[in-house]
Coordinates of C-alpha atoms and ligand atoms in Angstrom, one line a residue:
M1 CA 10.7 9.0 16.4
E2 CA 14.2 10.5 15.8
N3 CA 14.0 10.3 11.8
E4 CA 11.4 12.6 10.3
F5 CA 11.1 10.0 7.3
L6 CA 8.7 6.9 7.7
I7 CA 10.4 5.6 4.5
Q8 CA 14.0 6.2 3.7
T9 CA 15.8 4.0 1.0
E10 CA 19.6 4.3 0.5
D11 CA 21.1 3.0 -2.9
L12 CA 18.5 0.0 -2.8
V13 CA 19.6 -2.5 -5.2
K14 CA 17.6 -5.6 -6.4
I15 CA 19.2 -8.1 -8.7
Y16 CA 17.5 -11.2 -9.8
P17 CA 20.2 -13.7 -11.2
M18 CA 18.7 -15.3 -14.5
G19 CA 20.8 -18.1 -15.3
D20 CA 24.0 -16.7 -17.2
H21 CA 23.2 -13.0 -16.7
S22 CA 21.2 -11.0 -14.0
L23 CA 18.4 -8.7 -14.2
V24 CA 18.8 -5.7 -12.4
A25 CA 15.1 -4.7 -10.8
L26 CA 16.3 -1.7 -8.8
D27 CA 19.1 0.4 -9.6
H28 CA 20.5 2.5 -6.5
V29 CA 16.8 3.8 -5.7
N30 CA 17.1 6.7 -3.2
L31 CA 13.7 8.0 -1.9
T32 CA 12.2 9.1 1.4
F33 CA 8.5 9.5 2.5
K34 CA 7.2 11.6 5.3
K35 CA 4.2 10.9 7.2
G36 CA 1.0 11.9 5.7
E37 CA 2.2 11.5 2.1
F38 CA 0.1 10.6 -0.8
A39 CA 2.5 9.2 -3.3
G40 CA 2.4 7.3 -6.5
L41 CA 5.2 5.4 -8.4
V42 CA 4.5 5.4 -12.0
G43 CA 6.4 3.8 -14.7
P44 CA 6.2 1.2 -17.4
S45 CA 5.5 -2.5 -16.5
G46 CA 8.9 -3.9 -15.6
S47 CA 10.2 -0.5 -14.3
G48 CA 10.6 -1.8 -10.5
K49 CA 7.3 -0.6 -8.7
T50 CA 6.3 -3.8 -7.3
T51 CA 9.9 -4.8 -6.2
L52 CA 10.2 -1.3 -4.5
L53 CA 6.7 -1.8 -2.7
N54 CA 7.7 -5.1 -1.8
I55 CA 11.0 -4.3 -0.2
V56 CA 9.6 -1.3 1.7
G57 CA 6.8 -3.5 3.0
S58 CA 9.2 -6.1 4.1
L59 CA 8.0 -8.9 2.1
D60 CA 11.2 -8.8 0.2
T61 CA 14.8 -8.0 0.8
P62 CA 17.4 -5.8 -1.3
T63 CA 20.3 -7.4 -2.8
E64 CA 22.4 -4.1 -1.9
G65 CA 21.4 -0.9 0.0
S66 CA 18.9 -0.2 2.9
A67 CA 15.3 0.3 3.1
L68 CA 14.5 2.1 6.6
V69 CA 11.0 1.6 7.4
L70 CA 9.6 3.2 10.9
G71 CA 13.1 3.0 12.2
E72 CA 13.7 -0.5 11.2
K73 CA 16.2 -1.6 8.4
V74 CA 14.0 -4.5 6.9
E75 CA 17.3 -6.0 5.5
H76 CA 18.3 -6.7 8.9
L77 CA 14.9 -7.7 10.3
S78 CA 14.2 -11.6 11.3
H79 CA 11.1 -13.3 10.0
K80 CA 9.4 -12.6 13.2
K81 CA 10.1 -8.9 13.4
S82 CA 9.3 -8.3 9.8
A83 CA 6.0 -10.0 10.3
E84 CA 5.2 -7.9 13.2
L85 CA 6.3 -4.7 11.2
R86 CA 3.6 -5.7 8.5
N87 CA 0.9 -6.8 10.9
K88 CA 1.2 -3.7 13.1
H89 CA 2.1 -0.9 11.0
I90 CA 1.6 -1.6 7.3
G91 CA -1.7 -2.2 5.4
F92 CA -1.2 -3.7 1.8
I93 CA -3.7 -3.4 -1.1
F94 CA -3.4 -5.8 -4.0
Q95 CA -4.4 -5.4 -7.8
T96 CA -6.5 -8.6 -7.5
F97 CA -8.0 -7.5 -4.0
N98 CA -7.1 -10.9 -2.3
L99 CA -10.2 -11.3 -0.3
L100 CA -10.8 -14.6 1.4
P101 CA -13.7 -16.0 -0.6
V102 CA -15.4 -18.1 2.1
Y103 CA -15.5 -15.4 5.0
T104 CA -17.8 -12.6 5.0
V105 CA -16.9 -9.0 4.4
Y106 CA -16.9 -8.5 8.0
E107 CA -14.4 -11.4 8.6
N108 CA -12.1 -10.3 5.9
V109 CA -11.8 -6.8 7.2
E110 CA -11.4 -8.4 10.9
F111 CA -8.5 -10.8 9.6
P112 CA -5.7 -8.5 10.4
L113 CA -6.9 -7.6 14.0
L114 CA -6.9 -11.4 14.8
L115 CA -3.1 -11.2 14.6
L116 CA -3.1 -8.4 17.3
H117 CA -3.9 -8.8 20.8
M118 CA -7.6 -7.1 21.1
S119 CA -10.9 -7.6 22.7
P120 CA -13.7 -8.7 20.5
A121 CA -15.6 -5.3 21.4
D122 CA -12.5 -3.2 20.3
R123 CA -12.1 -5.3 17.1
Q124 CA -15.9 -5.1 16.3
K125 CA -15.5 -1.1 16.7
L126 CA -12.6 -1.0 14.4
V127 CA -14.3 -3.2 11.8
M128 CA -17.3 -1.4 11.8
D129 CA -15.5 1.8 11.4
A130 CA -13.7 0.7 8.6
L131 CA -16.5 -0.4 6.8
E132 CA -18.0 2.8 7.2
W133 CA -15.1 4.9 5.9
V134 CA -15.4 2.9 2.7
G135 CA -19.3 3.1 2.6
L136 CA -20.0 -0.6 3.0
A137 CA -21.2 -1.1 6.5
D138 CA -24.5 -2.5 5.1
R139 CA -22.5 -5.3 3.2
A140 CA -20.9 -6.6 6.5
K141 CA -22.4 -10.1 6.4
S142 CA -22.0 -10.3 2.4
K143 CA -19.6 -12.8 0.9
P144 CA -16.9 -11.4 -1.5
S145 CA -18.7 -13.1 -4.6
Q146 CA -21.9 -10.9 -4.1
L147 CA -19.8 -7.7 -4.5
S148 CA -18.6 -5.8 -7.7
G149 CA -15.0 -5.5 -8.3
G150 CA -15.4 -1.5 -7.0
Q151 CA -17.1 -2.9 -3.9
S152 CA -14.4 -5.7 -3.4
Q153 CA -11.4 -3.4 -3.4
R154 CA -13.1 -1.0 -1.1
V155 CA -13.3 -4.2 1.3
A156 CA -9.6 -4.5 0.5
I157 CA -9.2 -0.9 1.5
A158 CA -11.1 -1.4 4.9
R159 CA -9.0 -4.3 5.5
A160 CA -5.7 -2.3 5.0
I161 CA -6.8 0.6 7.1
V162 CA -8.5 -1.3 9.8
K163 CA -5.7 -1.6 12.2
K164 CA -4.8 2.2 11.5
P165 CA -1.4 1.5 10.0
E166 CA 1.2 4.3 9.5
I167 CA 1.8 3.1 6.2
V168 CA -0.4 1.7 3.4
L169 CA 1.4 0.2 0.2
A170 CA -1.0 -0.2 -2.8
D171 CA 0.4 -2.1 -6.0
E172 CA -1.8 -1.0 -8.9
P173 CA -5.0 -0.7 -7.0
T174 CA -7.1 0.3 -10.0
A175 CA -5.7 -2.0 -12.6
N176 CA -8.9 -4.2 -12.5
L177 CA -11.5 -1.7 -12.3
D178 CA -13.4 0.6 -14.7
A179 CA -13.2 4.4 -14.8
E180 CA -15.9 5.0 -12.4
N181 CA -14.6 2.6 -9.6
S182 CA -11.0 3.9 -10.3
H183 CA -12.1 7.4 -9.2
H184 CA -13.9 6.2 -6.1
I185 CA -10.9 4.1 -5.0
L186 CA -8.5 7.1 -5.3
Q187 CA -11.1 9.4 -3.6
T188 CA -11.6 7.0 -0.6
M189 CA -7.8 6.6 -0.4
E190 CA -7.4 10.3 -0.3
R191 CA -9.9 10.9 2.3
L192 CA -8.3 8.4 4.6
N193 CA -5.0 10.0 4.0
R194 CA -6.3 13.3 4.8
T195 CA -8.4 12.2 8.0
L196 CA -6.1 9.6 9.4
Q197 CA -2.7 11.1 8.5
T198 CA -2.0 7.6 6.8
T199 CA 1.0 7.6 4.5
F200 CA -0.2 6.3 1.0
V201 CA 2.5 4.8 -1.4
F202 CA 0.9 3.1 -4.4
S203 CA 2.1 2.1 -7.9
T204 CA 0.1 2.8 -11.1
H205 CA 0.3 3.2 -14.6
D206 CA -3.3 4.3 -15.0
Q207 CA -3.8 7.7 -16.5
K208 CA -7.1 8.0 -14.9
V209 CA -5.7 8.0 -11.3
I210 CA -2.5 10.3 -12.0
Q211 CA -4.7 13.4 -11.4
Y212 CA -4.8 12.4 -7.7
L213 CA -1.2 12.3 -7.0
R214 CA 0.2 15.0 -4.9
R215 CA 3.8 13.4 -5.5
K216 CA 4.7 11.5 -8.9
I217 CA 7.7 9.4 -8.8
T218 CA 8.5 8.2 -12.3
L219 CA 10.8 5.1 -12.2
L220 CA 12.3 3.9 -15.5
D221 CA 14.4 0.5 -15.7
G222 CA 14.7 0.5 -11.8
K223 CA 16.1 4.0 -11.5
V224 CA 14.2 7.2 -10.0
D225 CA 13.6 9.0 -13.2
K226 CA 11.7 12.0 -12.0
D227 CA 10.5 13.0 -8.4
E228 CA 7.7 15.5 -8.8
L229 CA 5.4 17.6 -6.1
I230 CA 2.2 18.1 -7.8
D231 CA 0.1 21.2 -7.1
T232 CA -3.5 19.8 -6.6
K233 CA -5.5 22.8 -7.4
R234 CA -7.9 20.8 -9.5
N235 CA -10.8 21.0 -6.9
Ligands
ADP1 N1 11.1 -13.1 -8.8 C1 11.7 -12.5 -9.9 N2 12.4 -13.1 -10.5 C2 13.2 -12.6 -11.9 N3 12.9 -11.3 -12.1 C3 12.0 -10.4 -11.8 C4 11.1 -11.2 -10.5 N4 10.2 -10.3 -10.1 C5 10.5 -9.3 -11.0 N5 11.3 -9.3 -12.1 C6 11.8 -8.4 -13.0 O1 12.2 -7.2 -12.2 C7 11.9 -6.2 -12.9 C8 10.9 -4.9 -12.5 O2 9.7 -6.0 -12.0 P1 8.6 -5.3 -11.4 O3 9.0 -4.8 -10.1 O4 7.4 -6.4 -10.9 O5 7.9 -4.1 -12.1 P2 6.6 -3.3 -12.3 O6 5.9 -3.6 -10.9 O7 7.1 -1.8 -12.4 O8 6.1 -4.0 -13.5 C9 11.1 -6.8 -14.3 O9 12.0 -6.7 -15.4 C10 10.7 -8.1 -13.8 O10 10.6 -9.0 -14.9
MG2 MG1 4.0 -4.4 -10.9

């Protein structure tokens, strides 16, 4: 790719019309992310974190400005192209895990691969690798209801990473977890970031996970307030 940035936003603006006034959720956001970054969006509730992740993930479009993701301007993509970008190249992790309850852990992780044309044997290898990475290979046959919150989020990480996407976007991945599980989730994400060189961009306002960030982007009222590289000498 000619562009060194996996993600580049240019004067990104998102405005929600609210009857007689409008709400500015993103206000000229200019950010770039390179391959292999482990970056956190922090900021209070309502600061625009989810809106930004949704636009970068091609789940939403900007009102003005541009988001270039893997060489594609998301605001110009057709539905088909934007689905293709998500299906092939972007993994998502949500605050509420979003596992399909009637399917097993194995089937939940396999799900994104069904959208790609792949042999059953290749799928099986990728699913089992992903479950190994998150330490849940022995729970492949369980249903989500038989798992703890921490285990459920690890399954969601396996599902996000199974196709080895370039980018994983995670919206408050630890918001529903206790301290121990929050640390475990961040350690798992960090290990996958290092071993697979996957770019992680996630939002959080959880103090417990801020220590794991290598780049901390603070949003305030839809603007980038600070963008700091963090020296991770803690280990
Ligand atoms: N679909 C929507 N319609 C109207 N306003 C919205 C919508 N989604 C988000 N907002 C508003 O945009 C602002 C940013 O929201 P959001 O991106 O969810 O922030 P955060 O994730 O940091 O809490 C908030 O003021 C929120 O109320
Ligand atoms: Mg949010």
